[in-house]
Amino acid sequence: MKKTHLIVFLIPLVFSCAERVPERPNILFIMTDDHAYQALSAYDNRLIETPNIDRLATEGMLFKKAFVSNSICSPSRAVALTGKFSHLNSVRDNLDVFDSTQITFPRLLQQNGYQTAVYGKWHLKSSPQGFDDWAVLPGQGHYYDPEFRTKEGIIKEDGYVTELVTDNVIDFLENKRDKDKPFMVMYNHKAPHRQWWPTMEDLDAINGDSLPLPYNLFDDYQSRGTAAQTAEMRISDHMGLSSDNKIRPELVDKLGFEEFLGWYKSSFTNRYNRLSDEQKQAWDSKFGPINEDFEKNTPQGKALTIWKYRRYMEDYLGTIVSVDREVGRVLDYLDANGLADNTIVVYTSDQGFYLGEHGWFDKRFMYEESFRTPLLMRYPKMITPGTISTKLVQNIDFAPTFLALAQINIPAEIQGQSIVPLLNQSTEEWRDALYYHYYEYPGIHQVKRHYGIRTDRFKLIRFYYDVEEWELYDLEADPNEMYNLYGDPDYENIRNELTQRLEELRTQYGDSDELNQQFIESDIARLKERGWL
Ligand code: SGN
Ligand code: CA
């Protein structure tokens, strides 16, 4: 056969294969650190507008019932990578080291022809494995002039972390990737993690005075057991005037305030000292007048809590202004380079956060604000724009979803479910309940160990270790979770059903009292070894 004839013969074959096997999508997986859904306008626009992130909802799907399985950083990231609950993936708390010999979705994607990269927050101690390129923050990382861990060692970059992480992502897309392969990039922001340092250009972006106060800012925790009362995350008592609210340590002392933790003042000073002279000037022109005003009108009691809440929100939301702008920059890049159609963009956080609800900041509890997390996905080839899902999805579902999209078999050890049938709306069948388990106690913020179940309407929680306390909430009647119904005779049947379903979930996922006991023993031994107990 002559060459030209062969080509003519092959062309239809190539096209028919292409029709049968859809192209595998690129994956852009954006994860922020501590981004509450209350601070994302696709969910709630009372605090902030996030027009760029919101695009993913108007052009894709917004999940109104997306949850984590252990509301704290390192564990959440380990769950996302492995698709397994904390008791099986080596990371139950922020002290654990990720066992990187496990199966992870980036490694499987890499082995199956994807180019993979991770930039920004990592917080798993062991080095990233299964990535062609990476530059991650050591530990929590810094907002200003941060260091990055790379294959070549530690490098320090000048600039603001949210912008630098984005620069890395765009540099990978533009210069580093092999354009013949699909890519998977984990784009992990440090923001809006404590201690909430916005970029200089956003210091005035939010005016705290105009923000509504949360309904339960002065929660007295009366209807609950001791866990909520003893947690050390109240804005009133446990937030630092210096470290968190940016009052100069000398002024804190001069006015006679005591910080809850001894290191709050040095933590502020150390961060301030990292700024260049020019940055210090910009910083002082914002915070000088705030300090002067605080000295003149020193609020006390409830007025001080409200003042701290508003200060907290100015800085927390201020860091989100830049996250939104930078996410916009990457979405624009995808548009300009013809990548938007064949890239699934996922926006989520490692967990939710309290923005004054129950009087708190931080996370950890199985109550809604920290158990839930934002989740938005855009993939024009599969998702109808502007759709809303109210199915119970969880961070165990990321790994199997990405594998399914890449047409890779899902290993049996993965416990989550692919949500592709929700994305293409091919099923109404879905799970009826979620399992949750938090471990880091004793530890910072002192949130007791607990596990529980959430169905569409109810939540049952067991706090254990140094207490034996149960809580039951009716989320329809009491969305703010103010009334524990565990002892209410009207809810006896529901309580019994949930208790049974919870045991089924523990069995299904391989969790047990025996494991709890083992973990308690090893965790306590570790704390003693370090001299923390
Ligand atoms: C730091 C924070 C805590 C926070 C943990 C864990 N204190 O220790 O408030 O709960 O990180 O956060 S700070 O003043 O040093 O910022 S996590 O997101 O990494 O789990
Ligand atoms: Ca976090």
Coordinates of C-alpha atoms and ligand atoms in Angstrom, one line a residue:
M1 CA 0.0 0.0 0.0
K2 CA 1.3 3.4 -0.8
K3 CA 2.0 5.8 2.1
T4 CA -0.9 8.2 1.3
H5 CA -3.3 5.3 1.2
L6 CA -2.3 4.2 4.7
I7 CA -2.8 7.7 6.1
V8 CA -6.3 7.9 4.5
F9 CA -7.1 4.5 6.0
L10 CA -5.8 5.5 9.5
I11 CA -7.6 8.9 9.9
P12 CA -11.1 7.5 10.5
L13 CA -9.6 5.0 13.0
V14 CA -8.0 7.8 15.1
F15 CA -11.3 9.8 15.1
S16 CA -13.4 6.8 16.1
C17 CA -11.0 6.0 19.0
A18 CA -11.2 9.6 20.2
E19 CA -14.9 9.4 20.2
R20 CA -15.1 6.3 22.3
V21 CA -12.5 7.3 24.9
P22 CA -13.1 10.8 26.2
E23 CA -10.1 12.9 26.9
R24 CA -8.9 12.7 30.5
P25 CA -9.3 16.0 32.2
N26 CA -6.6 18.1 33.7
I27 CA -7.2 18.6 37.5
L28 CA -6.7 21.8 39.4
F29 CA -7.3 21.1 43.0
I30 CA -7.4 24.3 45.1
M31 CA -7.3 24.0 48.8
T32 CA -7.2 26.9 51.3
D33 CA -6.4 26.6 54.9
D34 CA -9.3 27.3 57.3
H35 CA -11.6 29.0 54.8
A36 CA -15.1 29.0 56.3
Y37 CA -18.0 28.7 54.0
Q38 CA -19.5 31.7 55.8
A39 CA -16.7 33.8 54.2
L40 CA -17.4 32.8 50.6
S41 CA -20.1 34.7 48.9
A42 CA -21.4 31.8 46.8
Y43 CA -22.6 30.5 50.2
D44 CA -23.2 33.6 52.2
N45 CA -22.5 37.2 51.2
R46 CA -22.9 38.9 54.6
L47 CA -19.2 39.1 55.3
I48 CA -17.3 39.2 52.0
E49 CA -17.7 39.1 48.3
T50 CA -15.5 36.5 46.5
P51 CA -16.5 37.0 42.8
N52 CA -13.7 34.9 41.4
I53 CA -14.2 31.8 43.5
D54 CA -18.0 32.3 43.0
R55 CA -17.4 31.8 39.2
L56 CA -16.9 28.1 40.0
A57 CA -20.4 27.9 41.3
T58 CA -22.1 29.9 38.5
E59 CA -20.1 28.0 35.9
G60 CA -20.2 24.7 37.8
M61 CA -21.6 23.0 40.9
L62 CA -21.9 24.3 44.5
F63 CA -21.9 21.6 47.2
K64 CA -24.0 22.8 50.2
K65 CA -23.4 19.7 52.2
A66 CA -19.6 19.0 51.9
F67 CA -17.8 17.9 55.0
V68 CA -14.4 16.8 56.4
S69 CA -13.8 13.7 58.5
N70 CA -11.5 15.1 61.1
S71 CA -11.5 18.9 61.2
I72 CA -7.8 19.8 61.4
C73 CA -5.1 20.4 58.9
S74 CA -2.6 17.5 58.5
P75 CA -5.3 14.9 59.0
S76 CA -7.6 16.5 56.4
R77 CA -4.7 16.6 53.8
A78 CA -3.9 13.0 54.5
V79 CA -7.5 12.0 53.9
A80 CA -7.6 14.0 50.7
L81 CA -4.5 12.2 49.4
T82 CA -5.5 8.7 50.4
G83 CA -9.3 8.6 50.4
K84 CA -9.1 6.8 53.8
F85 CA -10.2 7.9 57.3
S86 CA -7.6 9.1 59.8
H87 CA -7.4 5.8 61.7
L88 CA -6.1 4.1 58.6
N89 CA -3.9 6.7 56.9
S90 CA -1.2 7.4 59.5
V91 CA -2.3 11.0 60.3
R92 CA -4.8 11.5 63.1
D93 CA -3.5 14.8 64.4
N94 CA -1.0 17.6 63.5
L95 CA 1.9 15.8 65.3
D96 CA 1.7 12.7 63.1
V97 CA 4.1 12.1 60.1
F98 CA 2.4 11.1 56.9
D99 CA 3.5 7.6 55.7
S100 CA 4.3 8.4 52.1
T101 CA 4.6 4.7 51.1
Q102 CA 0.8 4.6 50.9
I103 CA -1.3 4.7 47.8
T104 CA -2.2 8.3 47.1
F105 CA -4.2 9.7 44.1
P106 CA -1.3 11.9 42.9
R107 CA 1.0 8.9 42.7
L108 CA -1.6 6.8 40.8
L109 CA -2.2 9.7 38.4
Q110 CA 1.5 10.1 37.9
Q111 CA 1.9 6.3 37.2
N112 CA -0.9 6.6 34.7
G113 CA 0.5 9.3 32.5
Y114 CA -0.4 12.5 34.4
Q115 CA 2.0 15.2 35.2
T116 CA 1.6 16.2 38.9
A117 CA 2.7 19.1 41.0
V118 CA 2.0 20.6 44.5
Y119 CA 2.5 24.1 45.6
G120 CA 1.9 25.8 48.9
K121 CA 0.7 24.4 52.2
W122 CA 1.6 20.7 52.8
H123 CA 1.9 20.1 56.5
L124 CA 2.5 16.4 56.4
K125 CA 6.2 16.5 57.5
S126 CA 7.4 13.8 55.1
S127 CA 8.4 15.1 51.7
P128 CA 5.8 15.0 48.9
Q129 CA 5.9 11.8 46.9
G130 CA 4.2 11.2 43.5
F131 CA 4.8 14.7 42.3
D132 CA 6.9 15.8 39.3
D133 CA 7.4 19.2 40.7
W134 CA 6.8 20.7 44.2
A135 CA 7.5 23.8 46.3
V136 CA 5.8 23.5 49.7
L137 CA 5.8 25.6 52.9
P138 CA 7.7 24.1 55.8
G139 CA 5.1 23.5 58.6
Q140 CA 2.5 26.3 58.7
G141 CA 4.7 28.6 56.5
H142 CA 4.8 32.4 56.6
Y143 CA 2.6 35.1 55.0
Y144 CA 5.5 37.4 54.2
D145 CA 8.8 36.4 52.4
P146 CA 8.1 32.7 53.1
E147 CA 10.5 29.8 52.8
F148 CA 9.6 26.9 50.4
R149 CA 10.8 23.3 50.6
T150 CA 11.7 22.1 47.2
K151 CA 13.6 19.1 45.7
E152 CA 16.7 21.3 45.7
G153 CA 16.3 22.3 49.3
I154 CA 14.9 25.3 51.2
I155 CA 14.5 28.6 49.2
K156 CA 13.3 31.9 50.6
E157 CA 11.2 34.1 48.3
D158 CA 10.4 37.8 48.6
G159 CA 6.8 38.6 48.5
Y160 CA 3.4 37.6 49.8
V161 CA 2.6 33.9 50.2
T162 CA -0.8 33.8 48.3
E163 CA 0.8 35.5 45.3
L164 CA 4.0 33.4 45.4
V165 CA 2.1 30.1 45.5
T166 CA 0.0 31.3 42.5
D167 CA 3.1 32.3 40.6
N168 CA 4.4 28.7 41.1
V169 CA 1.1 27.3 39.7
I170 CA 1.2 29.6 36.7
D171 CA 4.9 28.9 36.1
F172 CA 4.2 25.2 36.1
L173 CA 1.3 25.6 33.6
E174 CA 3.2 27.9 31.4
N175 CA 6.8 26.6 31.5
K176 CA 7.2 23.4 33.3
R177 CA 4.6 20.9 32.2
D178 CA 4.7 18.6 29.2
K179 CA 1.9 19.9 27.1
D180 CA 1.2 16.4 25.7
K181 CA 0.1 15.1 29.1
P182 CA -2.8 15.9 31.3
F183 CA -1.8 17.6 34.5
M184 CA -2.9 17.5 38.2
V185 CA -1.9 20.5 40.3
M186 CA -2.6 20.9 44.0
Y187 CA -2.7 24.6 44.6
N188 CA -2.7 24.9 48.4
H189 CA -3.0 28.3 50.0
K190 CA -1.8 29.1 53.5
A191 CA -4.4 31.8 53.8
P192 CA -6.7 32.4 55.7
H193 CA -4.9 30.5 58.5
R194 CA -4.1 32.2 61.9
Q195 CA -2.6 34.7 62.5
W196 CA -4.3 36.3 59.5
W197 CA -1.8 38.7 58.0
P198 CA -3.3 40.2 54.8
T199 CA -1.1 41.6 52.1
M200 CA -0.3 45.3 52.5
E201 CA -2.6 46.3 49.7
D202 CA -5.5 44.7 51.4
L203 CA -5.0 46.0 55.0
D204 CA -8.0 48.3 54.5
A205 CA -10.1 46.0 52.3
I206 CA -12.5 45.1 55.1
N207 CA -14.3 47.4 57.5
G208 CA -15.1 45.3 60.6
D209 CA -17.6 47.9 61.9
S210 CA -20.1 47.2 59.2
L211 CA -20.2 43.4 59.8
P212 CA -23.1 41.7 61.6
L213 CA -22.4 39.9 64.9
P214 CA -22.9 36.2 64.9
Y215 CA -26.2 35.2 66.6
N216 CA -24.4 33.1 69.2
L217 CA -21.3 35.1 69.8
F218 CA -22.1 35.0 73.5
D219 CA -23.1 31.3 73.7
D220 CA -23.0 30.1 77.3
Y221 CA -22.8 26.4 76.4
Q222 CA -25.5 25.7 79.0
S223 CA -27.3 22.9 77.2
R224 CA -24.2 20.9 76.4
G225 CA -21.7 18.8 78.3
T226 CA -18.3 20.0 79.2
A227 CA -16.5 19.8 75.8
A228 CA -17.7 23.1 74.5
Q229 CA -17.2 24.8 77.8
T230 CA -13.6 23.7 78.3
A231 CA -12.4 24.3 74.7
E232 CA -9.8 27.0 74.6
M233 CA -10.9 28.8 71.5
R234 CA -13.1 31.6 72.7
I235 CA -12.5 35.0 71.1
S236 CA -13.1 36.6 74.5
D237 CA -10.6 34.6 76.5
H238 CA -8.2 32.7 74.2
M239 CA -7.5 35.0 71.2
G240 CA -4.3 37.0 71.6
L241 CA -4.6 40.8 71.7
S242 CA -1.0 40.9 70.4
S243 CA -0.6 37.9 68.1
D244 CA -4.1 37.8 66.7
N245 CA -5.4 41.4 67.0
K246 CA -2.1 43.2 66.3
I247 CA -1.9 45.3 69.5
R248 CA 1.8 46.0 70.2
P249 CA 3.0 43.8 73.1
E250 CA 4.2 46.9 75.0
L251 CA 0.7 48.3 74.9
V252 CA -0.8 45.0 76.0
D253 CA 1.4 45.2 79.1
K254 CA 1.0 48.9 79.6
L255 CA -2.8 48.5 79.7
G256 CA -2.6 45.6 82.1
F257 CA -4.0 42.8 79.9
E258 CA -2.8 39.2 80.3
E259 CA -2.4 37.1 77.2
F260 CA -3.9 33.6 77.5
L261 CA -0.6 32.0 76.3
G262 CA 2.8 33.2 77.1
W263 CA 4.1 33.0 73.6
Y264 CA 1.5 35.2 72.0
K265 CA 3.6 38.4 72.4
S266 CA 6.8 36.9 71.0
S267 CA 4.9 35.3 68.2
F268 CA 3.7 38.8 67.1
T269 CA 7.1 40.3 67.5
N270 CA 8.8 37.5 65.5
R271 CA 6.5 38.0 62.6
Y272 CA 6.7 41.7 62.6
N273 CA 10.5 41.5 62.6
R274 CA 10.4 39.5 59.4
L275 CA 9.0 42.5 57.5
S276 CA 11.2 44.7 55.5
D277 CA 11.5 48.4 56.4
E278 CA 9.1 49.4 53.7
Q279 CA 6.6 46.7 54.8
K280 CA 6.9 47.9 58.4
Q281 CA 6.0 51.4 57.3
A282 CA 2.8 50.2 55.5
W283 CA 2.0 48.0 58.5
D284 CA 2.5 50.8 61.0
S285 CA 0.4 53.2 59.0
K286 CA -2.6 50.8 59.3
F287 CA -2.0 49.5 62.8
G288 CA -0.6 52.6 64.5
P289 CA -4.0 54.4 64.6
I290 CA -5.7 51.2 65.7
N291 CA -3.3 50.9 68.6
E292 CA -3.7 54.5 69.5
D293 CA -7.5 54.2 69.5
F294 CA -7.3 51.0 71.6
E295 CA -5.2 52.9 74.1
K296 CA -7.6 55.8 74.3
N297 CA -10.9 53.9 74.3
T298 CA -9.8 50.6 75.9
P299 CA -12.9 48.4 75.6
Q300 CA -13.7 46.0 78.4
G301 CA -16.0 43.0 78.9
K302 CA -18.5 42.3 76.1
A303 CA -17.4 45.4 74.3
L304 CA -13.9 44.0 74.2
T305 CA -15.1 40.7 72.7
I306 CA -17.0 42.6 70.0
W307 CA -13.9 44.7 69.3
K308 CA -11.8 41.6 69.0
Y309 CA -14.3 39.9 66.8
R310 CA -14.3 42.9 64.4
R311 CA -10.5 43.1 64.4
Y312 CA -10.3 39.3 63.8
M313 CA -12.7 39.6 60.8
E314 CA -10.8 42.5 59.2
D315 CA -7.6 40.4 59.1
Y316 CA -9.1 37.0 58.4
L317 CA -11.3 38.3 55.6
G318 CA -8.5 40.5 54.4
T319 CA -6.4 37.4 53.6
I320 CA -9.3 36.0 51.6
V321 CA -9.5 39.1 49.4
S322 CA -6.1 38.1 48.0
V323 CA -7.0 34.4 47.7
D324 CA -10.0 35.4 45.6
R325 CA -7.9 37.7 43.4
E326 CA -5.2 35.1 42.9
V327 CA -7.7 32.3 42.1
G328 CA -9.1 34.7 39.6
R329 CA -5.6 35.1 38.0
V330 CA -5.4 31.3 37.5
L331 CA -8.9 31.1 36.1
D332 CA -8.0 33.8 33.7
Y333 CA -4.9 31.9 32.7
L334 CA -7.0 28.8 32.0
D335 CA -9.4 30.9 29.9
A336 CA -6.6 32.6 27.9
N337 CA -4.8 29.3 27.2
G338 CA -7.8 27.3 26.1
L339 CA -7.6 25.1 29.2
A340 CA -10.9 25.9 30.9
D341 CA -13.0 23.3 29.1
N342 CA -10.9 20.3 29.8
T343 CA -9.8 21.1 33.3
I344 CA -11.8 20.2 36.4
V345 CA -11.3 23.0 38.9
V346 CA -12.1 22.1 42.5
Y347 CA -12.1 24.7 45.3
T348 CA -12.2 23.5 48.9
S349 CA -10.6 24.1 52.3
D350 CA -9.0 21.7 54.7
Q351 CA -11.9 22.3 57.0
G352 CA -14.3 25.0 58.0
F353 CA -13.8 27.6 60.8
Y354 CA -15.6 29.5 63.5
L355 CA -16.1 33.2 62.7
G356 CA -17.4 34.0 66.1
E357 CA -20.2 31.3 66.2
H358 CA -20.4 29.9 69.7
G359 CA -18.0 32.7 70.6
W360 CA -15.1 30.8 68.9
F361 CA -12.3 31.0 66.4
D362 CA -10.5 27.7 65.2
K363 CA -12.2 24.4 64.2
R364 CA -11.9 20.8 65.4
F365 CA -15.5 20.2 66.6
M366 CA -18.0 18.2 64.7
Y367 CA -20.4 21.2 64.9
E368 CA -21.4 22.5 61.5
E369 CA -19.1 25.5 61.1
S370 CA -15.9 23.4 61.3
F371 CA -17.3 20.0 60.1
R372 CA -18.5 21.6 56.9
T373 CA -16.1 22.9 54.3
P374 CA -16.6 24.9 51.1
L375 CA -16.7 22.8 47.9
L376 CA -17.2 24.1 44.4
M377 CA -16.4 22.3 41.2
R378 CA -16.3 23.4 37.5
Y379 CA -15.9 21.0 34.6
P380 CA -17.8 22.2 31.6
K381 CA -17.7 18.9 29.9
M382 CA -19.6 17.2 32.7
I383 CA -21.2 19.7 35.1
T384 CA -24.2 21.9 34.2
P385 CA -23.5 25.5 35.1
G386 CA -25.2 26.8 38.2
T387 CA -26.1 23.5 39.7
I388 CA -26.4 23.0 43.5
S389 CA -25.8 19.6 45.2
T390 CA -27.2 18.9 48.7
K391 CA -25.8 15.4 48.8
L392 CA -23.6 14.4 51.8
V393 CA -20.1 14.4 50.3
Q394 CA -16.9 14.2 52.3
N395 CA -13.1 14.7 51.8
I396 CA -12.7 10.9 51.6
D397 CA -14.3 11.3 48.2
F398 CA -11.6 13.4 46.5
A399 CA -9.2 10.6 45.7
P400 CA -11.7 8.2 44.1
T401 CA -13.3 11.1 42.2
F402 CA -10.0 12.1 40.6
L403 CA -9.1 8.5 39.8
A404 CA -12.5 7.9 38.2
L405 CA -12.2 11.1 36.1
A406 CA -8.7 9.9 35.0
Q407 CA -10.2 6.4 34.2
I408 CA -8.0 4.7 36.7
N409 CA -9.3 1.7 38.8
I410 CA -10.1 2.7 42.3
P411 CA -8.0 0.6 44.8
A412 CA -10.1 -1.4 47.3
E413 CA -8.5 0.3 50.3
I414 CA -10.0 3.6 49.4
Q415 CA -13.0 4.3 51.6
G416 CA -14.6 7.3 49.8
Q417 CA -16.9 7.2 46.8
S418 CA -16.4 8.8 43.4
I419 CA -18.8 11.7 43.1
V420 CA -18.8 11.6 39.3
P421 CA -22.4 10.3 39.3
L422 CA -23.3 13.5 41.2
L423 CA -21.3 15.7 38.8
N424 CA -23.1 14.4 35.7
Q425 CA -26.4 13.9 37.6
S426 CA -26.7 10.3 36.6
T427 CA -27.9 9.1 40.0
E428 CA -30.1 10.1 42.9
E429 CA -28.8 7.3 45.1
W430 CA -26.3 8.4 47.6
R431 CA -25.0 7.8 51.1
D432 CA -27.4 8.5 54.0
A433 CA -24.8 9.3 56.7
L434 CA -21.3 10.6 57.4
Y435 CA -18.8 9.5 59.9
Y436 CA -16.4 11.8 61.8
H437 CA -13.6 11.3 64.3
Y438 CA -11.3 13.9 66.0
Y439 CA -8.3 13.0 68.1
E440 CA -6.0 15.9 69.0
Y441 CA -6.5 16.0 72.8
P442 CA -4.9 17.0 75.1
G443 CA -3.6 19.6 72.7
I444 CA -3.8 23.2 71.6
H445 CA -7.4 24.6 72.0
Q446 CA -8.3 21.5 74.2
V447 CA -11.1 20.1 72.1
K448 CA -12.0 16.7 73.5
R449 CA -11.7 13.5 71.5
H450 CA -15.0 12.7 69.8
Y451 CA -16.6 10.8 67.0
G452 CA -20.1 10.9 65.6
I453 CA -22.6 10.6 62.8
R454 CA -24.5 13.1 60.7
T455 CA -27.5 12.4 58.6
D456 CA -29.3 14.9 56.5
R457 CA -31.2 16.1 59.6
F458 CA -29.6 14.8 62.8
K459 CA -26.2 14.6 64.4
L460 CA -25.0 12.4 67.2
I461 CA -21.7 12.9 68.9
R462 CA -19.8 10.9 71.6
F463 CA -17.0 12.8 73.5
Y464 CA -14.7 10.3 75.2
Y465 CA -11.3 9.8 77.0
D466 CA -11.6 12.0 80.1
V467 CA -15.4 12.3 79.8
E468 CA -18.3 10.2 78.6
E469 CA -20.7 12.6 77.1
W470 CA -23.2 12.4 74.2
E471 CA -24.9 15.2 72.2
L472 CA -27.7 15.0 69.8
Y473 CA -28.9 17.8 67.5
D474 CA -31.9 18.3 65.3
L475 CA -30.3 20.5 62.5
E476 CA -33.7 21.3 61.0
A477 CA -35.1 22.7 64.2
D478 CA -31.8 24.0 65.6
P479 CA -29.3 24.8 62.8
N480 CA -27.0 26.6 65.2
E481 CA -26.7 23.6 67.5
M482 CA -27.6 25.3 70.7
Y483 CA -29.8 22.5 72.2
N484 CA -28.5 19.1 73.0
L485 CA -31.5 16.7 72.8
Y486 CA -29.6 13.6 73.9
G487 CA -31.7 13.3 77.1
D488 CA -35.0 14.4 75.5
P489 CA -37.6 11.6 75.7
D490 CA -39.2 12.9 72.5
Y491 CA -36.0 12.0 70.6
E492 CA -35.5 8.6 72.1
N493 CA -36.3 6.7 68.9
I494 CA -34.1 8.9 66.8
R495 CA -31.3 8.6 69.4
N496 CA -31.5 4.8 69.3
E497 CA -31.6 4.7 65.5
L498 CA -28.6 7.0 65.2
T499 CA -26.6 5.1 67.8
Q500 CA -27.1 1.9 65.8
R501 CA -26.3 3.5 62.5
L502 CA -23.1 5.0 64.1
E503 CA -22.0 1.6 65.1
E504 CA -22.6 0.3 61.6
L505 CA -20.5 3.1 60.2
R506 CA -17.7 2.4 62.6
T507 CA -17.7 -1.3 61.5
Q508 CA -18.0 -0.4 57.8
Y509 CA -15.0 2.0 58.1
G510 CA -12.9 -0.3 60.4
D511 CA -12.9 2.0 63.5
S512 CA -13.4 0.7 67.0
D513 CA -13.0 1.2 70.8
E514 CA -9.9 -1.0 70.7
L515 CA -8.2 1.3 68.2
N516 CA -9.2 4.3 70.3
Q517 CA -7.5 2.7 73.3
Q518 CA -4.3 2.0 71.3
F519 CA -4.2 5.5 70.0
I520 CA -4.8 7.1 73.4
E521 CA -1.9 5.1 74.8
S522 CA 0.5 6.0 72.0
D523 CA -0.6 9.7 71.9
I524 CA -0.2 10.2 75.7
A525 CA 3.2 8.4 75.6
R526 CA 4.3 10.8 72.9
L527 CA 3.1 13.9 74.8
K528 CA 5.0 12.7 77.9
E529 CA 8.1 12.0 75.9
R530 CA 8.1 15.6 74.7
G531 CA 7.5 16.9 78.2
W532 CA 4.2 18.4 77.2
L533 CA 2.2 16.4 79.8
Ligands
SGN1 C1 -1.4 26.8 65.0 C2 -2.5 27.8 65.5 C3 -3.7 27.2 66.1 C4 -4.2 26.2 65.1 C5 -3.2 25.2 64.8 C6 -3.6 24.1 63.8 N1 -1.9 28.8 66.4 O1 -0.9 26.2 66.1 O2 -4.6 28.1 66.4 O3 -5.3 25.5 65.7 O4 -2.1 25.9 64.2 O5 -4.1 24.7 62.6 S1 -0.9 30.0 65.9 O6 -1.1 31.1 66.7 O7 0.5 29.5 65.9 O8 -1.3 30.3 64.5 S2 -4.1 23.7 61.3 O9 -4.9 24.4 60.3 O10 -2.7 23.6 60.9 O11 -4.7 22.5 61.8
CA2 CA -6.5 24.2 58.5

